[in-house]
Coordinates of N, CA and C in Angstrom, one line a residue:
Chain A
X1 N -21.9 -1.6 -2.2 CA -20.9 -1.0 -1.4 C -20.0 -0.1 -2.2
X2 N -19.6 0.9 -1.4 CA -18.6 1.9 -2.6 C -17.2 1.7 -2.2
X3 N -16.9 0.9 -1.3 CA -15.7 0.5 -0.7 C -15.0 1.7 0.2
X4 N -13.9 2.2 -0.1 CA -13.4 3.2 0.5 C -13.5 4.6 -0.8
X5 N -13.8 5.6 -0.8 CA -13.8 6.9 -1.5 C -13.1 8.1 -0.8
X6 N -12.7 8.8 -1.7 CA -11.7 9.7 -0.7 C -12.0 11.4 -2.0
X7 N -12.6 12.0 -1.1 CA -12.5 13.6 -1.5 C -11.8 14.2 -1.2
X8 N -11.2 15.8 -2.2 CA -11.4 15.2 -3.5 C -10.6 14.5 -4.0
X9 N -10.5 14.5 -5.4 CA -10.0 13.9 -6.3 C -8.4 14.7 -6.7
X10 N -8.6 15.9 -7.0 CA -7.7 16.6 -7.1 C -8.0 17.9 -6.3
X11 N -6.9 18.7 -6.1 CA -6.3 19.6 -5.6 C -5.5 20.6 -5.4
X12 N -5.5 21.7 -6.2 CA -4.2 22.7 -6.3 C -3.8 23.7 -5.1
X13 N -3.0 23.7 -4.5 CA -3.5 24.5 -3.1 C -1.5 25.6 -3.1
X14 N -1.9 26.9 -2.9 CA -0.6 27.5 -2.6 C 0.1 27.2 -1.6
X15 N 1.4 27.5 -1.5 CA 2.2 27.5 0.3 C 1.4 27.9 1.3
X16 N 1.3 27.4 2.4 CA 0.7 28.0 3.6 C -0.4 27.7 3.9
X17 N -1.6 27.4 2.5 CA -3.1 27.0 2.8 C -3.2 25.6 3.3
X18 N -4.2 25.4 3.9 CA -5.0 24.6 4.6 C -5.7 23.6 4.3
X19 N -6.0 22.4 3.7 CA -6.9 21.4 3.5 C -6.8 20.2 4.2
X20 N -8.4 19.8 3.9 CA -8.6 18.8 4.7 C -9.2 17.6 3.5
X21 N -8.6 16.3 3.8 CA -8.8 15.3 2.7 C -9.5 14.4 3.7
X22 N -11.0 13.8 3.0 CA -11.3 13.1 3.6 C -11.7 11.6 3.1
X23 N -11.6 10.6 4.1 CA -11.7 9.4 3.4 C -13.1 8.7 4.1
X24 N -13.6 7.8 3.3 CA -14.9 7.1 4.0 C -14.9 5.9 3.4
X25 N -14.9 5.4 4.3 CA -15.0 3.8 4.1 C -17.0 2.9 4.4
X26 N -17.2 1.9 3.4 CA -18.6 1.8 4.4 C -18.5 0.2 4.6
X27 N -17.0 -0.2 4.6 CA -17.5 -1.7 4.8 C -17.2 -2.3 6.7
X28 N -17.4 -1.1 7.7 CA -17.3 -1.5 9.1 C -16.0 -1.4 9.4
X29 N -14.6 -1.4 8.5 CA -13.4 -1.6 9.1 C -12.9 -0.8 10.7
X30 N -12.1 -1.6 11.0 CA -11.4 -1.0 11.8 C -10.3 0.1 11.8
X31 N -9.7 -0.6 11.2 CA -8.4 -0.1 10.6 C -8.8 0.9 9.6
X32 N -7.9 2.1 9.5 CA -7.9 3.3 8.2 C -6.2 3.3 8.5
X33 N -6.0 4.4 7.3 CA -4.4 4.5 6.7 C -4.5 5.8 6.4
X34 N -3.4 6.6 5.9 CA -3.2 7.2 5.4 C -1.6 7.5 4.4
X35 N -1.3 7.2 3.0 CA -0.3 6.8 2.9 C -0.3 8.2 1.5
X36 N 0.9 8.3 1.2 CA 1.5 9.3 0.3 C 2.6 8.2 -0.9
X37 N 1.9 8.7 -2.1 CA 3.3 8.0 -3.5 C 3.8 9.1 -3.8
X38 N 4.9 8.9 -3.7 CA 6.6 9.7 -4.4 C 7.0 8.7 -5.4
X39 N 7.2 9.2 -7.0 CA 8.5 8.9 -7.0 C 9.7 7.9 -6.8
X40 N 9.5 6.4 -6.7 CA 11.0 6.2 -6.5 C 10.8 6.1 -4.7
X41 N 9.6 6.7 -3.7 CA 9.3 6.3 -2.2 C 8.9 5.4 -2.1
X42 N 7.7 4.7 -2.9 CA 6.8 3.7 -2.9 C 5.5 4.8 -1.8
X43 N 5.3 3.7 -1.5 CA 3.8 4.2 -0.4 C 4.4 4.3 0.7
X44 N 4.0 5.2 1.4 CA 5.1 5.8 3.2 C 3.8 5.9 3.7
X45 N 3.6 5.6 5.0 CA 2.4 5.5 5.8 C 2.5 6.7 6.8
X46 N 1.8 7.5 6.5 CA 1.5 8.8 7.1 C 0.8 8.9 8.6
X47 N 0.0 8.5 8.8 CA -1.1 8.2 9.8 C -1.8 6.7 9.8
X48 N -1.9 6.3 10.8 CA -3.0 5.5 10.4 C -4.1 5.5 12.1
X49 N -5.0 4.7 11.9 CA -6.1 4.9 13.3 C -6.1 3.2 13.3
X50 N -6.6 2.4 14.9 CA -6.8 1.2 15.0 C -8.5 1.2 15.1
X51 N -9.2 2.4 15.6 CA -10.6 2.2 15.5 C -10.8 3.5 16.2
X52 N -11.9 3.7 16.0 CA -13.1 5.7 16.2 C -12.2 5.8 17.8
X53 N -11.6 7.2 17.3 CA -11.5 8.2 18.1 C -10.0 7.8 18.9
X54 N -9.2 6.7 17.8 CA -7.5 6.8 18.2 C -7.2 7.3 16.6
X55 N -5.8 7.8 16.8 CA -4.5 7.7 15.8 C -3.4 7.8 16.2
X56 N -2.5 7.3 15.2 CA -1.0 6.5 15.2 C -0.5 7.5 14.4
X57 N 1.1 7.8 14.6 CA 2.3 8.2 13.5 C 2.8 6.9 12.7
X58 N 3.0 7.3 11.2 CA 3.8 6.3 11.0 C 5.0 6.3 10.3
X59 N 5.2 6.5 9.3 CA 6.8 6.6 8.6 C 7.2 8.2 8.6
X60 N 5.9 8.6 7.9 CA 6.2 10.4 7.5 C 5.2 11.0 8.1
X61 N 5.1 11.1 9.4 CA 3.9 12.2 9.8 C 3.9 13.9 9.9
X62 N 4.8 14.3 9.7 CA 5.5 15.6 9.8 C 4.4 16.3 8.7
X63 N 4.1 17.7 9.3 CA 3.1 18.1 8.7 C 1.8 18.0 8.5
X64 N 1.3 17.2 8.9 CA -0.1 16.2 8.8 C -0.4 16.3 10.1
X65 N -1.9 16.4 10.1 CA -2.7 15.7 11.4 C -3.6 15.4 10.8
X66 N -4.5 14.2 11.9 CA -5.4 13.8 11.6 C -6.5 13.3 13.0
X67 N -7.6 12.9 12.4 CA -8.6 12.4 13.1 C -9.7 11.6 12.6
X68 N -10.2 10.6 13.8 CA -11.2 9.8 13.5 C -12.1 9.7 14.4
X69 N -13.1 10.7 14.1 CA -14.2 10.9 15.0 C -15.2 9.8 14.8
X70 N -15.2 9.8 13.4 CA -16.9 8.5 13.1 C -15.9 7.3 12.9
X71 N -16.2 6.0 13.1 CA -15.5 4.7 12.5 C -14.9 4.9 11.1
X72 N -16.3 5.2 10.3 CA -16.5 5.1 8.4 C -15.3 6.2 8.4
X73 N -15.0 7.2 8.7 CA -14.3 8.5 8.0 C -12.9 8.6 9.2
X74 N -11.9 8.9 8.1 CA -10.6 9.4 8.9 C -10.4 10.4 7.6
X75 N -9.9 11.7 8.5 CA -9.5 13.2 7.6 C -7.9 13.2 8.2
X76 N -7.4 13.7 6.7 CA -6.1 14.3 6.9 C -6.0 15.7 6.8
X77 N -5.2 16.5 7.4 CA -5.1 17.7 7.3 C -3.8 18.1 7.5
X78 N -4.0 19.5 6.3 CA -2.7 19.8 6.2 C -2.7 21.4 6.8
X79 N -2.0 21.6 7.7 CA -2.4 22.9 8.2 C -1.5 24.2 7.4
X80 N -0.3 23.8 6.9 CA -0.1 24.6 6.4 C 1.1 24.1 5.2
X81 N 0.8 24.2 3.5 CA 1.1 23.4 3.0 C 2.7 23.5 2.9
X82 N 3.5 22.9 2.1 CA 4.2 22.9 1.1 C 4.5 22.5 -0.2
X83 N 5.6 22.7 -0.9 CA 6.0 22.6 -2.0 C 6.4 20.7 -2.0
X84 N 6.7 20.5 -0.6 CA 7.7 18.9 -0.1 C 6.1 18.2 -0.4
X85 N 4.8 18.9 -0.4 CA 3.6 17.7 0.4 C 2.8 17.8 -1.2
X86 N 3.6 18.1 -2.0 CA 2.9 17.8 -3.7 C 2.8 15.9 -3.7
X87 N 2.1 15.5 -4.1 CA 2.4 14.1 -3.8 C 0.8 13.4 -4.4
X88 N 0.7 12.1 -4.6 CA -0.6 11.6 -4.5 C -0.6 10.7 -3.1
X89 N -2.2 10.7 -2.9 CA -2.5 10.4 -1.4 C -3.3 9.6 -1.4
X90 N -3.2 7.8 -0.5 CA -4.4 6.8 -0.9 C -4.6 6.9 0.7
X91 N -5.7 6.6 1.0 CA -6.4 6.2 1.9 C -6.7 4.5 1.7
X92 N -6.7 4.4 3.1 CA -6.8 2.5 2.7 C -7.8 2.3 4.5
X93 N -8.5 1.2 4.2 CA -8.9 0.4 5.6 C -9.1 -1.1 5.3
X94 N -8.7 -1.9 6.8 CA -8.7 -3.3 6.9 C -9.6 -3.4 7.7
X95 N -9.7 -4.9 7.8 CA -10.9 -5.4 9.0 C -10.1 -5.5 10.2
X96 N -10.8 -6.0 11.6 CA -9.3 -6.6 12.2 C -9.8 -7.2 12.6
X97 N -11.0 -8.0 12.2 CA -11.3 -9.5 12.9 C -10.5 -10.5 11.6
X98 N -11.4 -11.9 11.9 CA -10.8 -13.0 10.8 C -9.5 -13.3 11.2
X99 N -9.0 -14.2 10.1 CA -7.8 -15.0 10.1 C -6.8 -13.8 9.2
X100 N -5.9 -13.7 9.8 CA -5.0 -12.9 9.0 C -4.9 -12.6 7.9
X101 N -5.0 -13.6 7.1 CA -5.3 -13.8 5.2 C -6.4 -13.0 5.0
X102 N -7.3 -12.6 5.8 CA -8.5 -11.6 5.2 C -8.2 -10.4 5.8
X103 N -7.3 -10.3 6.1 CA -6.5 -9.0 6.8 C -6.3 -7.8 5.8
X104 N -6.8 -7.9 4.8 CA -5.7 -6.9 3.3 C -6.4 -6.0 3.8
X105 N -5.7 -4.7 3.1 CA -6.1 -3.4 3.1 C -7.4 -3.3 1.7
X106 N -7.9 -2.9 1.4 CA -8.7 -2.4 0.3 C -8.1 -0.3 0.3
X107 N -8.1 -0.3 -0.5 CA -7.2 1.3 -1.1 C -8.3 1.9 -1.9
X108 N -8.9 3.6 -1.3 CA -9.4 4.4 -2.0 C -8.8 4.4 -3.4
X109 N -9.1 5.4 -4.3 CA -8.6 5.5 -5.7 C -7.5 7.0 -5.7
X110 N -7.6 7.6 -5.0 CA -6.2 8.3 -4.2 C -6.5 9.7 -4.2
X111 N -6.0 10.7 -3.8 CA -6.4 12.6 -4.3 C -4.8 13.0 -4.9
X112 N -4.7 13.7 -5.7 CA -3.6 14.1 -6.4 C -4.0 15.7 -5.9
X113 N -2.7 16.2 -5.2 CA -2.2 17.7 -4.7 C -1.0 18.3 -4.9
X114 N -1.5 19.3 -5.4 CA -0.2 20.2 -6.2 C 0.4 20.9 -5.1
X115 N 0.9 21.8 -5.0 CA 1.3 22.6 -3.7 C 2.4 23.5 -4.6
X116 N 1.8 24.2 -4.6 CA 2.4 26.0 -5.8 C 3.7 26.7 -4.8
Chain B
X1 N 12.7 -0.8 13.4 CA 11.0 -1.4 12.4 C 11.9 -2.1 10.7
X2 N 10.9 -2.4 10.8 CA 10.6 -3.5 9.8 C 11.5 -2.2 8.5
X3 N 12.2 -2.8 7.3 CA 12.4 -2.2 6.6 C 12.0 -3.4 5.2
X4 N 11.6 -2.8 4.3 CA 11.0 -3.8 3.4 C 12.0 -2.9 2.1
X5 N 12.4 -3.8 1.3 CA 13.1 -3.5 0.2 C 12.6 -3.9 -1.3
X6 N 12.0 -2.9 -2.5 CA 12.4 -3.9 -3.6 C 13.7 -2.8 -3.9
X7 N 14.8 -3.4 -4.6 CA 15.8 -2.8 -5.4 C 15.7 -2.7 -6.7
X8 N 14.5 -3.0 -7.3 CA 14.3 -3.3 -8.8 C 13.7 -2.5 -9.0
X9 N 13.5 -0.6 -9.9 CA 12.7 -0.3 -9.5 C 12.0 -0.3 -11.1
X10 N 12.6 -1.3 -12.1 CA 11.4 -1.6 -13.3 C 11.9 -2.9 -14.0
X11 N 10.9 -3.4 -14.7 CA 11.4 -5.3 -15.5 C 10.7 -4.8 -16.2
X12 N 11.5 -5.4 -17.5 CA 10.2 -5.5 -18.9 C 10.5 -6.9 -19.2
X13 N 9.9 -7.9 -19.5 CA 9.2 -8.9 -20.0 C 8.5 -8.8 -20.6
X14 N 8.9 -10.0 -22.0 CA 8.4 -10.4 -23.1 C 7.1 -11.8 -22.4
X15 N 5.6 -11.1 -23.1 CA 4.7 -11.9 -23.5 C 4.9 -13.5 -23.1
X16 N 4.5 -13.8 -22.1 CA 4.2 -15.2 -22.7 C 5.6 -16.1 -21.2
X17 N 6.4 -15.3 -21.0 CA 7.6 -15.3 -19.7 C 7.6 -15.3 -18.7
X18 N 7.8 -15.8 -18.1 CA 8.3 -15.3 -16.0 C 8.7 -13.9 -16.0
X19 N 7.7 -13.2 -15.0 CA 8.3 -12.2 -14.3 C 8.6 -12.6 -13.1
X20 N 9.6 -11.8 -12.2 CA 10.3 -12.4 -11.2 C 10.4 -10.9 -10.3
X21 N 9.8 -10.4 -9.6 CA 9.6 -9.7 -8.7 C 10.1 -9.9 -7.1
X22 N 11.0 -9.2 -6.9 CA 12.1 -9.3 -5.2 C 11.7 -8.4 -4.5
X23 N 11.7 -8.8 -3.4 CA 11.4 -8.0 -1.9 C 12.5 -8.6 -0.9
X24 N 13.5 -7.6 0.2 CA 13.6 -8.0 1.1 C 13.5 -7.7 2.1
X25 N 13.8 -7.9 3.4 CA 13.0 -7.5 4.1 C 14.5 -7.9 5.7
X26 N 14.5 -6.7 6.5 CA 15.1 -7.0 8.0 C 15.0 -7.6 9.1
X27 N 13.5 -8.2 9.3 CA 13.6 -8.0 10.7 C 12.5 -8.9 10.6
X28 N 12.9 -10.6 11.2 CA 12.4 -11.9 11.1 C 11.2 -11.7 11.9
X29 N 10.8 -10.6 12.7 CA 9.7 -11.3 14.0 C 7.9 -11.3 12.9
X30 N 8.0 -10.6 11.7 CA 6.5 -10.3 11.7 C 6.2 -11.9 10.8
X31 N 4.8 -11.3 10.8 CA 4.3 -12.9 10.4 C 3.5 -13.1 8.8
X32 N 3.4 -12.1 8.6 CA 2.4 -12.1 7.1 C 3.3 -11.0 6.1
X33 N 3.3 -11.2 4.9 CA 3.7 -10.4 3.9 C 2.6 -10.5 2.8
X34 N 2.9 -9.3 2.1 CA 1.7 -9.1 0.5 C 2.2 -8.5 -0.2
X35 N 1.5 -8.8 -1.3 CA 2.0 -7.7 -2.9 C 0.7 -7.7 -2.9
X36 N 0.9 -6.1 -3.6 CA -0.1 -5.0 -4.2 C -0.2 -4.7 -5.3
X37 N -0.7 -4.8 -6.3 CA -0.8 -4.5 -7.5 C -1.2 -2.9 -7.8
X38 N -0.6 -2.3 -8.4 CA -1.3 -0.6 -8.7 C -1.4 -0.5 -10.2
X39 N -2.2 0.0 -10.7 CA -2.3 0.1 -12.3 C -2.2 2.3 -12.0
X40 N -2.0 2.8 -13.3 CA -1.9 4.0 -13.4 C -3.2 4.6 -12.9
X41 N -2.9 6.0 -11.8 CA -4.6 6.7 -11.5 C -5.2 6.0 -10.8
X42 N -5.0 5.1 -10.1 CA -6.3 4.0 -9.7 C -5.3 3.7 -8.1
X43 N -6.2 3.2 -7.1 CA -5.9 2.6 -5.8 C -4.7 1.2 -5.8
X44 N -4.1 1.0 -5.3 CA -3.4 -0.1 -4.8 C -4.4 -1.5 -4.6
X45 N -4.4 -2.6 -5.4 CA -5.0 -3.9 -4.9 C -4.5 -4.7 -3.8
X46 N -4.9 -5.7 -3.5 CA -4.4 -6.8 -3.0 C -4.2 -7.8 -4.1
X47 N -3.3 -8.8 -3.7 CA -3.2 -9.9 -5.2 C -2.5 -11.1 -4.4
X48 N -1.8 -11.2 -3.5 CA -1.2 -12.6 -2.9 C -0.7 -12.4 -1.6
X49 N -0.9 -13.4 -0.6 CA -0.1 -13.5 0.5 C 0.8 -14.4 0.6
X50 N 1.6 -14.3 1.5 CA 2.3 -15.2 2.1 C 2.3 -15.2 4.1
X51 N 2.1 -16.5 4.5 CA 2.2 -16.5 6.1 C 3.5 -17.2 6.1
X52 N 4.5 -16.6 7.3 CA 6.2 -17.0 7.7 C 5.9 -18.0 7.8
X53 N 5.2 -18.9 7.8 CA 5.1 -20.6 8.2 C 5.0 -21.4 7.4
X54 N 5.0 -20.5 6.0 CA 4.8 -21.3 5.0 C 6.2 -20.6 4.2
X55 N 6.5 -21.4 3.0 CA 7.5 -20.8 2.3 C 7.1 -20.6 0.4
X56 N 6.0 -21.0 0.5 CA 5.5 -20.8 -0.9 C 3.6 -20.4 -0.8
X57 N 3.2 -19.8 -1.7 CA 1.6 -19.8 -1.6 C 1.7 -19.3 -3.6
X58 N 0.2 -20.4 -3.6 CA 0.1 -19.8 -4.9 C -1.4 -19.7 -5.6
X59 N -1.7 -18.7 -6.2 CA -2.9 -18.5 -6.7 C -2.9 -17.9 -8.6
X60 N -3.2 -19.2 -8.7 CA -3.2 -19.0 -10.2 C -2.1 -18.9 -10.8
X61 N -2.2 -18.0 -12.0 CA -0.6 -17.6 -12.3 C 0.8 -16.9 -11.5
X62 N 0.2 -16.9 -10.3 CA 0.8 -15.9 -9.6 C 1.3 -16.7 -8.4
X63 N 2.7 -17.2 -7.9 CA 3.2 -17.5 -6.9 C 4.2 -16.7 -6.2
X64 N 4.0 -16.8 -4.7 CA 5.0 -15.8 -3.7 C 5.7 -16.8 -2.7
X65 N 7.2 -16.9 -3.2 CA 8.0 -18.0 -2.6 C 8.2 -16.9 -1.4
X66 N 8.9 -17.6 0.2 CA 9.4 -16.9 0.9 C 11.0 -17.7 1.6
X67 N 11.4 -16.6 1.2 CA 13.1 -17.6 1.9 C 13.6 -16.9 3.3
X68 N 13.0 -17.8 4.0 CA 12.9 -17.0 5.8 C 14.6 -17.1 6.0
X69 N 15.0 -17.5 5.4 CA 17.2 -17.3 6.0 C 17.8 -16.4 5.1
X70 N 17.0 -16.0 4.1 CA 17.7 -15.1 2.7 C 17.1 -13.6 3.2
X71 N 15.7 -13.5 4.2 CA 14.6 -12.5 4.4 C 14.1 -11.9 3.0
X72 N 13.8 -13.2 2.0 CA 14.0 -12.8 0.7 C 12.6 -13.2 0.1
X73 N 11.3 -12.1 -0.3 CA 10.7 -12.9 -1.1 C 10.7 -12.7 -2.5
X74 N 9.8 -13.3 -3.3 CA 9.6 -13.1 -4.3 C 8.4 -13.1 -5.2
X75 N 7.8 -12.9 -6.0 CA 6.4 -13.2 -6.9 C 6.4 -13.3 -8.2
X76 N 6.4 -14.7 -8.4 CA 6.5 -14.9 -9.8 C 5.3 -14.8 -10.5
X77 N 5.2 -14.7 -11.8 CA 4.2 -14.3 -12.7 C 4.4 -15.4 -14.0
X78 N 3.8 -16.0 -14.1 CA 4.0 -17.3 -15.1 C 2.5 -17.6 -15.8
X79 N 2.3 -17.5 -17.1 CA 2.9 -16.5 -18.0 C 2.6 -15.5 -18.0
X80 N 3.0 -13.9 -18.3 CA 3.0 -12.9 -17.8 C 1.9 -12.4 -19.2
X81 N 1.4 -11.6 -18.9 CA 0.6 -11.1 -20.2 C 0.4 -9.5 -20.1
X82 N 0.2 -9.2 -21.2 CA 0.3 -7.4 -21.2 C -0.5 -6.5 -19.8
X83 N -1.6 -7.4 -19.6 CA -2.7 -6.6 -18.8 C -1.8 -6.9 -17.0
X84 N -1.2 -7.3 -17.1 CA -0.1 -7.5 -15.8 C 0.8 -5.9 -15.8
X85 N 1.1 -5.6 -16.7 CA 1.8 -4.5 -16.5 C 1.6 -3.6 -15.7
X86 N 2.0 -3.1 -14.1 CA 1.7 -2.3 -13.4 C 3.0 -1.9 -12.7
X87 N 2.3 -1.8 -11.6 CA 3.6 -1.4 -10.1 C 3.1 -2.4 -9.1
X88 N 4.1 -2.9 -8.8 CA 4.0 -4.1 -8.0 C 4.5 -3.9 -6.4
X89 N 4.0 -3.7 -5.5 CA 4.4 -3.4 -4.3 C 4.2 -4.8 -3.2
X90 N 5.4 -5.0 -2.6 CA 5.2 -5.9 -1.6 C 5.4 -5.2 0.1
X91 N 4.5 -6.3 1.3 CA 4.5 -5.2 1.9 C 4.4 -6.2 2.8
X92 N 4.6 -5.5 4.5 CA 4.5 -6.4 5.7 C 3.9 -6.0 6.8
X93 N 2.8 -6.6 7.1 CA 1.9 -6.4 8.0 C 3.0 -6.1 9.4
X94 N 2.8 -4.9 10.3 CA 3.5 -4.4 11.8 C 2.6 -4.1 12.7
X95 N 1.8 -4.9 13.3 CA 1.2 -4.8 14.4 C 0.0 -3.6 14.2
X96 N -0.8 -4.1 13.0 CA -1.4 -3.1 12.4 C -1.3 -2.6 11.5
X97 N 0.1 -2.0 11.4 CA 0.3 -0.9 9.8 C 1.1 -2.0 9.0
X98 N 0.7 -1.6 7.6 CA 1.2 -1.9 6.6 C 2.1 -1.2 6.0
X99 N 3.4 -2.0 6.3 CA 4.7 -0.7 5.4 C 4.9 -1.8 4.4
X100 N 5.2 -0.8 3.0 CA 5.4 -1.1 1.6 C 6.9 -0.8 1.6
X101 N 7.3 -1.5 0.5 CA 8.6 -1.1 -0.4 C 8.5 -0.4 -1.2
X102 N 8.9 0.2 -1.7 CA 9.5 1.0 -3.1 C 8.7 0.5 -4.7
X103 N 8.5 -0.6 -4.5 CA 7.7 -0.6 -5.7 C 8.6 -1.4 -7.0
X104 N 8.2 -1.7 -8.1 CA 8.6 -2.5 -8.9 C 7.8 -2.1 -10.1
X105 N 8.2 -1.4 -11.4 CA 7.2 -1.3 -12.4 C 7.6 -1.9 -13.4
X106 N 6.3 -3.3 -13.3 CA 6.5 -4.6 -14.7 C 6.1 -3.8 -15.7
X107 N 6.9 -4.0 -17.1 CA 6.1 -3.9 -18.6 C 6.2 -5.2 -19.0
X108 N 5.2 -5.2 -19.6 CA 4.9 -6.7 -20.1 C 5.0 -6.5 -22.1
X109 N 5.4 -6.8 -22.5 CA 5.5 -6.8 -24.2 C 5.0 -7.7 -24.9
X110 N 3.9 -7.3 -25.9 CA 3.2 -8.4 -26.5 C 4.6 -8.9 -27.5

């Protein structure tokens, strides 16, 4: 299993352009995330989905959309960037069966984006 | 919503010590709490729970007291050793989402 992976890795992108980050998970979860590290923020929860074909706001959604068409994959998108959306970005998914205690997230290894 | 706090935002400990890592937290109704471990460049782990029903859980070197009247937890680290050194996030499950604190960066000193 590759757990959760998230394309790409890095990314330098000007004011205004467009990207799409995507995350894939292959262990069935339900649950996906989408969270942003600042600095002195900790992790802020951007989006998250409960299962294929919903999504949720959550702390910082401003800027951002997203979708989850397949189960395995939730994409973030940034329609038009800034200088504020420089940040590293983890993708995470949980199960949502079981006993709570097996409830953890498992965390991609994250995309780092510049914004010029 | 739920606001989760660390106010510490770095510890250095000496080799071989307690580290002592604080979270607190507003709002009594949820039911599960966690810390996350993050090393530099790399994803967020899992590393310990706590359920409100209990007031202590512990796995190995690593225990997470909870003080349900203080909304105060904590994660101790006994004995702490270099390869511990990270960012320590504690966090609380909300009806699905997981909102984190601020974070905590242990150094650990041979």
């Amino acid at each position: 299993n590759a757990g959760v992976t998230q394309t790409p890795k890095f990314r330098v992108l000007k004011t205004g352009q467009s990207m799409t980050l995507l995350c894939a998970q292959d262990m069935n979860h339900e649950y996906m995330y989408w969270y942003r590290q600042d600095p002195g923020m900790g992790l802020r929860l951007i989006h998250y989905s409960v299962g294929e074909g919903t999504t949720a706001k959550g702390e910082v959604p401003d800027g951002y959309n997203v979708s989850r068409l397949k189960k395995q994959n939730f994409l973030l998108g940034l329609e038009s960037a800034a200088p504020s959306q420089t940040s590293v970005y983890f993708c995470a998914s949980r199960p949502s069966w079981g006993l709570a205690s097996m409830q953890t997230q498992y965390f991609g290894p994250g995309t780092r984006l510049l914004v010029l | 919503d739920q606001q989760v706090k660390q106010n510490s935002p770095s510890l250095s400990v000496q080799e071989g010590r307690i580290s002592i890592l604080n979270c607190d937290y507003t709002n009594s109704m949820f039911d599960y709490f966690l810390w996350y471990k993050k090393y530099p460049a790399e994803g967020p782990t899992f590393l310990i729970s706590i359920s409100s029903i209990k007031d202590k859980n512990e796995d190995g070197r690593f225990t997470v007291f909870l003080n349900k009247s203080a909304k105060h937890l904590s994660l101790h680290i006994v004995p702490s050793q270099p390869g511990d050194s990270a960012v320590y996030f504690c966090g609380n499950n909300q009806g699905g989402k997981l909102i984190f604190g601020q974070g905590t960066e242990l150094s650990v000193k041979p």
